[in-house]
Coordinates of C-alpha atoms and ligand atoms in Angstrom, one line a residue:
M1 CA -7.6 -17.9 -26.3
T2 CA -10.7 -17.7 -28.8
S3 CA -9.2 -19.7 -31.8
V4 CA -10.9 -23.1 -29.0
I5 CA -13.7 -21.6 -29.0
P6 CA -16.3 -23.1 -31.2
V7 CA -18.6 -21.5 -34.2
I8 CA -21.8 -22.4 -36.1
T9 CA -21.9 -20.0 -39.2
V10 CA -25.6 -19.3 -40.9
D11 CA -24.7 -17.4 -43.9
G12 CA -27.6 -17.3 -47.0
P13 CA -30.3 -14.8 -48.5
S14 CA -32.3 -12.3 -46.4
G15 CA -35.5 -14.2 -45.9
S16 CA -33.8 -18.2 -46.1
G17 CA -34.9 -18.7 -42.9
K18 CA -31.1 -18.4 -41.2
G19 CA -32.2 -15.2 -38.9
T20 CA -35.2 -17.6 -36.9
L21 CA -32.6 -21.1 -37.0
A22 CA -29.6 -19.0 -35.2
V23 CA -31.9 -17.8 -32.4
R24 CA -32.4 -21.6 -31.7
L25 CA -30.0 -23.2 -32.2
A26 CA -27.9 -20.7 -30.2
Q27 CA -30.9 -21.5 -27.6
H28 CA -30.3 -25.5 -27.8
F29 CA -26.5 -25.0 -27.4
G30 CA -26.5 -22.1 -24.9
W31 CA -23.9 -20.0 -27.1
H32 CA -24.1 -16.5 -27.4
Q33 CA -25.3 -15.4 -30.8
L34 CA -24.1 -12.7 -33.7
D35 CA -26.5 -11.4 -36.4
S36 CA -24.0 -9.9 -38.7
G37 CA -27.0 -8.5 -40.7
A38 CA -27.9 -6.2 -38.0
L39 CA -25.2 -4.6 -37.7
Y40 CA -25.5 -3.5 -41.2
R41 CA -28.7 -1.6 -40.7
I42 CA -27.8 -0.4 -38.1
L43 CA -25.3 1.4 -39.6
A44 CA -27.7 2.9 -42.0
E45 CA -29.9 4.2 -39.7
K46 CA -26.6 6.0 -37.5
A47 CA -26.0 7.4 -41.0
R48 CA -29.2 7.8 -41.7
I49 CA -30.2 9.4 -38.3
D50 CA -26.0 11.5 -38.4
N51 CA -27.2 12.9 -42.1
V52 CA -24.2 10.6 -43.8
D53 CA -24.3 10.4 -47.1
L54 CA -24.1 6.4 -48.4
G55 CA -21.8 7.4 -51.0
D56 CA -19.4 9.4 -48.4
V57 CA -17.3 6.4 -47.4
P58 CA -14.7 7.9 -45.5
A59 CA -17.6 9.2 -43.1
L60 CA -19.3 5.4 -43.2
V61 CA -16.1 4.2 -42.0
V62 CA -15.8 6.6 -39.3
L63 CA -18.8 5.4 -37.8
A64 CA -18.4 2.2 -38.3
E65 CA -15.1 2.6 -36.2
V66 CA -17.3 4.1 -33.2
L67 CA -20.7 2.2 -33.7
E68 CA -22.1 1.7 -29.7
V69 CA -24.3 -1.0 -30.0
R70 CA -25.8 -3.8 -27.7
F71 CA -27.5 -7.2 -28.5
D72 CA -29.8 -7.3 -24.9
E73 CA -32.2 -9.9 -24.3
G74 CA -33.6 -9.8 -28.8
L75 CA -33.5 -6.2 -28.1
V76 CA -30.7 -3.9 -30.0
W77 CA -29.2 -0.7 -29.4
L78 CA -27.6 2.0 -31.1
D79 CA -26.2 4.6 -28.6
N80 CA -28.4 3.8 -25.8
R81 CA -31.5 4.0 -27.7
D82 CA -34.0 0.5 -29.3
V83 CA -33.5 0.3 -32.5
T84 CA -35.0 -3.2 -32.6
D85 CA -38.1 -2.4 -34.3
E86 CA -36.9 0.7 -37.2
I87 CA -34.2 -1.7 -38.1
R88 CA -35.9 -4.2 -39.3
S89 CA -37.8 -2.0 -42.2
E90 CA -37.7 -2.9 -46.0
T91 CA -35.6 1.2 -46.9
V92 CA -33.3 -0.1 -43.9
G93 CA -32.7 -3.4 -45.1
A94 CA -31.9 -1.9 -48.8
A95 CA -29.3 0.9 -47.2
A96 CA -27.7 -2.0 -45.3
S97 CA -26.9 -4.2 -48.7
K98 CA -25.5 -0.5 -50.4
V99 CA -23.8 -0.3 -47.0
A100 CA -22.4 -3.6 -47.0
A101 CA -21.0 -3.5 -50.8
L102 CA -18.5 -1.4 -49.3
G103 CA -14.5 -3.2 -48.1
P104 CA -13.7 0.0 -46.7
V105 CA -17.0 -0.1 -43.9
R106 CA -17.0 -4.3 -44.2
E107 CA -12.9 -4.2 -42.9
A108 CA -14.0 -1.6 -39.9
I109 CA -16.6 -4.2 -38.2
V110 CA -14.2 -7.2 -38.3
G111 CA -13.2 -6.2 -35.0
L112 CA -16.5 -6.1 -33.5
Q113 CA -17.8 -9.4 -34.9
H114 CA -14.5 -11.1 -33.9
S115 CA -15.5 -9.8 -30.3
F116 CA -18.5 -12.0 -30.3
R117 CA -16.5 -15.1 -30.6
Q118 CA -16.9 -16.1 -26.4
A119 CA -16.7 -18.5 -24.2
P120 CA -18.2 -21.5 -24.9
G121 CA -19.8 -20.8 -28.9
L122 CA -21.1 -18.9 -30.9
V123 CA -23.5 -19.0 -33.6
A124 CA -23.0 -16.6 -36.8
D125 CA -25.4 -15.7 -38.7
G126 CA -25.1 -13.5 -42.1
R127 CA -23.7 -13.9 -45.6
D128 CA -19.8 -14.2 -45.1
M129 CA -19.8 -15.3 -42.0
G130 CA -18.4 -18.9 -43.2
T131 CA -16.0 -17.9 -45.9
V132 CA -14.1 -14.6 -44.0
I133 CA -14.8 -13.9 -40.3
F134 CA -14.8 -17.2 -39.3
P135 CA -13.8 -19.9 -41.7
D136 CA -12.9 -22.1 -38.6
A137 CA -15.5 -22.8 -38.2
V138 CA -17.0 -26.2 -36.6
V139 CA -20.1 -26.1 -38.4
K140 CA -20.7 -23.8 -41.5
I141 CA -24.8 -24.1 -43.0
F142 CA -25.8 -22.2 -46.2
L143 CA -29.5 -22.3 -46.4
E144 CA -31.4 -21.3 -49.5
A145 CA -34.7 -20.9 -50.3
S146 CA -36.2 -20.3 -53.5
A147 CA -36.8 -16.4 -53.6
R148 CA -41.3 -16.9 -54.4
V149 CA -40.9 -18.9 -51.4
R150 CA -38.8 -15.7 -48.8
A151 CA -40.8 -13.6 -50.5
E152 CA -43.9 -14.9 -49.2
R153 CA -42.8 -15.3 -46.1
R154 CA -42.0 -12.3 -45.4
Y155 CA -45.2 -11.7 -46.8
N156 CA -47.5 -13.2 -44.1
Q157 CA -44.7 -12.6 -41.6
L158 CA -45.7 -8.8 -42.9
K159 CA -49.9 -9.7 -42.6
N160 CA -49.6 -10.9 -39.3
N161 CA -48.0 -7.9 -38.2
G162 CA -50.9 -6.0 -39.4
L163 CA -48.6 -4.9 -42.0
G164 CA -50.3 -4.5 -45.7
V165 CA -47.5 -5.4 -48.6
S166 CA -47.9 -6.3 -52.4
L167 CA -46.2 -9.6 -52.7
R168 CA -44.8 -8.6 -55.9
A169 CA -43.1 -5.5 -54.6
L170 CA -41.7 -7.4 -52.0
L171 CA -39.8 -10.2 -54.5
E172 CA -38.8 -7.3 -56.1
T173 CA -37.1 -5.4 -53.1
I174 CA -35.6 -9.2 -52.5
E175 CA -34.8 -9.8 -56.1
Q176 CA -32.8 -7.0 -56.3
R177 CA -30.9 -7.1 -52.7
D178 CA -30.0 -10.9 -53.9
E179 CA -28.3 -9.1 -56.7
R180 CA -26.5 -6.7 -54.9
D181 CA -25.3 -9.4 -52.6
R182 CA -24.4 -12.1 -54.7
E183 CA -22.5 -9.9 -57.4
R184 CA -20.4 -8.0 -55.3
A185 CA -16.3 -7.6 -55.5
V186 CA -16.1 -7.5 -51.4
S187 CA -17.9 -11.0 -49.5
P188 CA -20.1 -11.7 -51.8
L189 CA -22.9 -14.4 -50.7
R190 CA -21.7 -17.4 -52.1
P191 CA -21.9 -20.3 -49.7
A192 CA -18.0 -21.8 -48.3
S193 CA -16.4 -24.2 -50.0
D194 CA -16.8 -26.7 -46.7
A195 CA -21.0 -25.2 -46.4
V196 CA -23.7 -27.6 -45.9
V197 CA -25.8 -26.2 -48.5
I198 CA -29.6 -26.7 -47.2
D199 CA -32.3 -26.0 -49.7
S200 CA -35.2 -24.8 -46.6
S201 CA -38.2 -24.2 -49.6
S202 CA -40.3 -27.4 -49.0
M203 CA -38.5 -27.9 -45.2
S204 CA -40.2 -26.5 -41.8
I205 CA -37.8 -24.5 -39.9
D206 CA -37.9 -27.3 -37.3
E207 CA -36.8 -29.7 -39.9
V208 CA -34.0 -28.1 -41.0
F209 CA -33.4 -27.3 -37.7
K210 CA -33.5 -31.2 -35.9
H211 CA -30.7 -31.6 -39.0
V212 CA -28.2 -29.1 -38.0
V213 CA -28.1 -30.5 -34.5
A214 CA -27.4 -33.6 -35.5
L215 CA -24.8 -32.7 -38.0
V216 CA -23.2 -30.7 -35.1
A217 CA -23.4 -33.2 -32.3
E218 CA -21.7 -35.1 -35.0
R219 CA -18.7 -32.4 -36.0
L220 CA -18.7 -32.0 -32.2
A221 CA -18.1 -35.5 -30.5
Ligands
C5P1 O1 -29.7 -10.3 -43.1 P1 -29.6 -8.9 -43.3 O2 -30.9 -8.8 -44.2 O3 -30.0 -8.1 -41.8 O4 -28.7 -8.1 -43.7 C1 -28.7 -7.0 -44.1 C2 -27.6 -6.8 -45.2 O5 -26.8 -6.7 -44.7 C3 -28.2 -7.7 -47.1 O6 -28.3 -7.5 -47.4 C4 -27.0 -7.5 -46.7 O7 -25.8 -7.3 -48.1 C5 -25.4 -7.0 -46.2 N1 -24.7 -7.7 -45.0 C6 -23.8 -8.2 -45.3 N2 -22.7 -9.3 -44.2 C7 -24.0 -10.3 -44.2 C8 -24.8 -9.2 -43.2 C9 -24.9 -8.9 -43.6 O8 -23.4 -7.9 -46.6 N3 -22.6 -10.8 -42.9

C-alpha cells in the first residue's frame, strides 16, 4: 500500500533553495527523493535530441510516456546516458518550463512521479508536489525568496564553477520563468492551502533545514 508511505513536499520558485533542502531532508531521514523539475528538464532535453518541436503536444506526450530516466547517487541518466550537467543549463530550464505548461504532458508523467513513493518515505520537490501530485503529504513546505536573492545565488554558483554570466540577464530569465510558472492554467506555482510558507531570503539553508526537520518530527510524532 502506497498510501501509508509518508511524503514531504518542497515546492517553490527556481533558486529558492528547495533542491538543496530536499536533498538534505532525504539524507537526514534516509528517504527516497524525487526532483520533479529534473523530469521536465529531461523531457525538454529528449525533445531537443529527437528534434521534437516544443509546440507538438501529441509528440511530447509520447516522449513523456516512454521516458527512460534513472536517478542514481546524484547522477541523472536519460536513455542510459549521463545528462546530469547538460540538463542544468538555463536554456534547458527555459525549455522545461514551456513543456511543463502543457496539461497533457503533465498528466503523462503523473504515474512516473507516483512511482517514486517508496518505503520508508519520499521527499519530493517541484512546483505542484503539495497541490497536485502528493496532496496527502505529511508536511508541505513552500520555499520562497525574492527574485533578486535567487538571481544572486545562481550568479555566485555559476561564478564558482568558472562560468561568467550577467546578473541582470539572470534576473530577467528568473522573472520570466516565474511568471510562466505562476500564470499558467495547469498546476500553477502556488502554495497548497495547508503548506508552511518559508521565506529564505534572509535565512541560511542550514536554518531552513533545522526549522523543517523540527516541523517533520512534530508531525510524525
Ligand atoms: O525546478 P527546476 O528549475 O528544475 O524546474 C524546471 C521547470 O520545470 C520549472 O521552471 C517549471 O516550469 C517546471 N516544473 C513544473 N512542475 C514541477 C517541477 C518543475 O512545472 N513539479
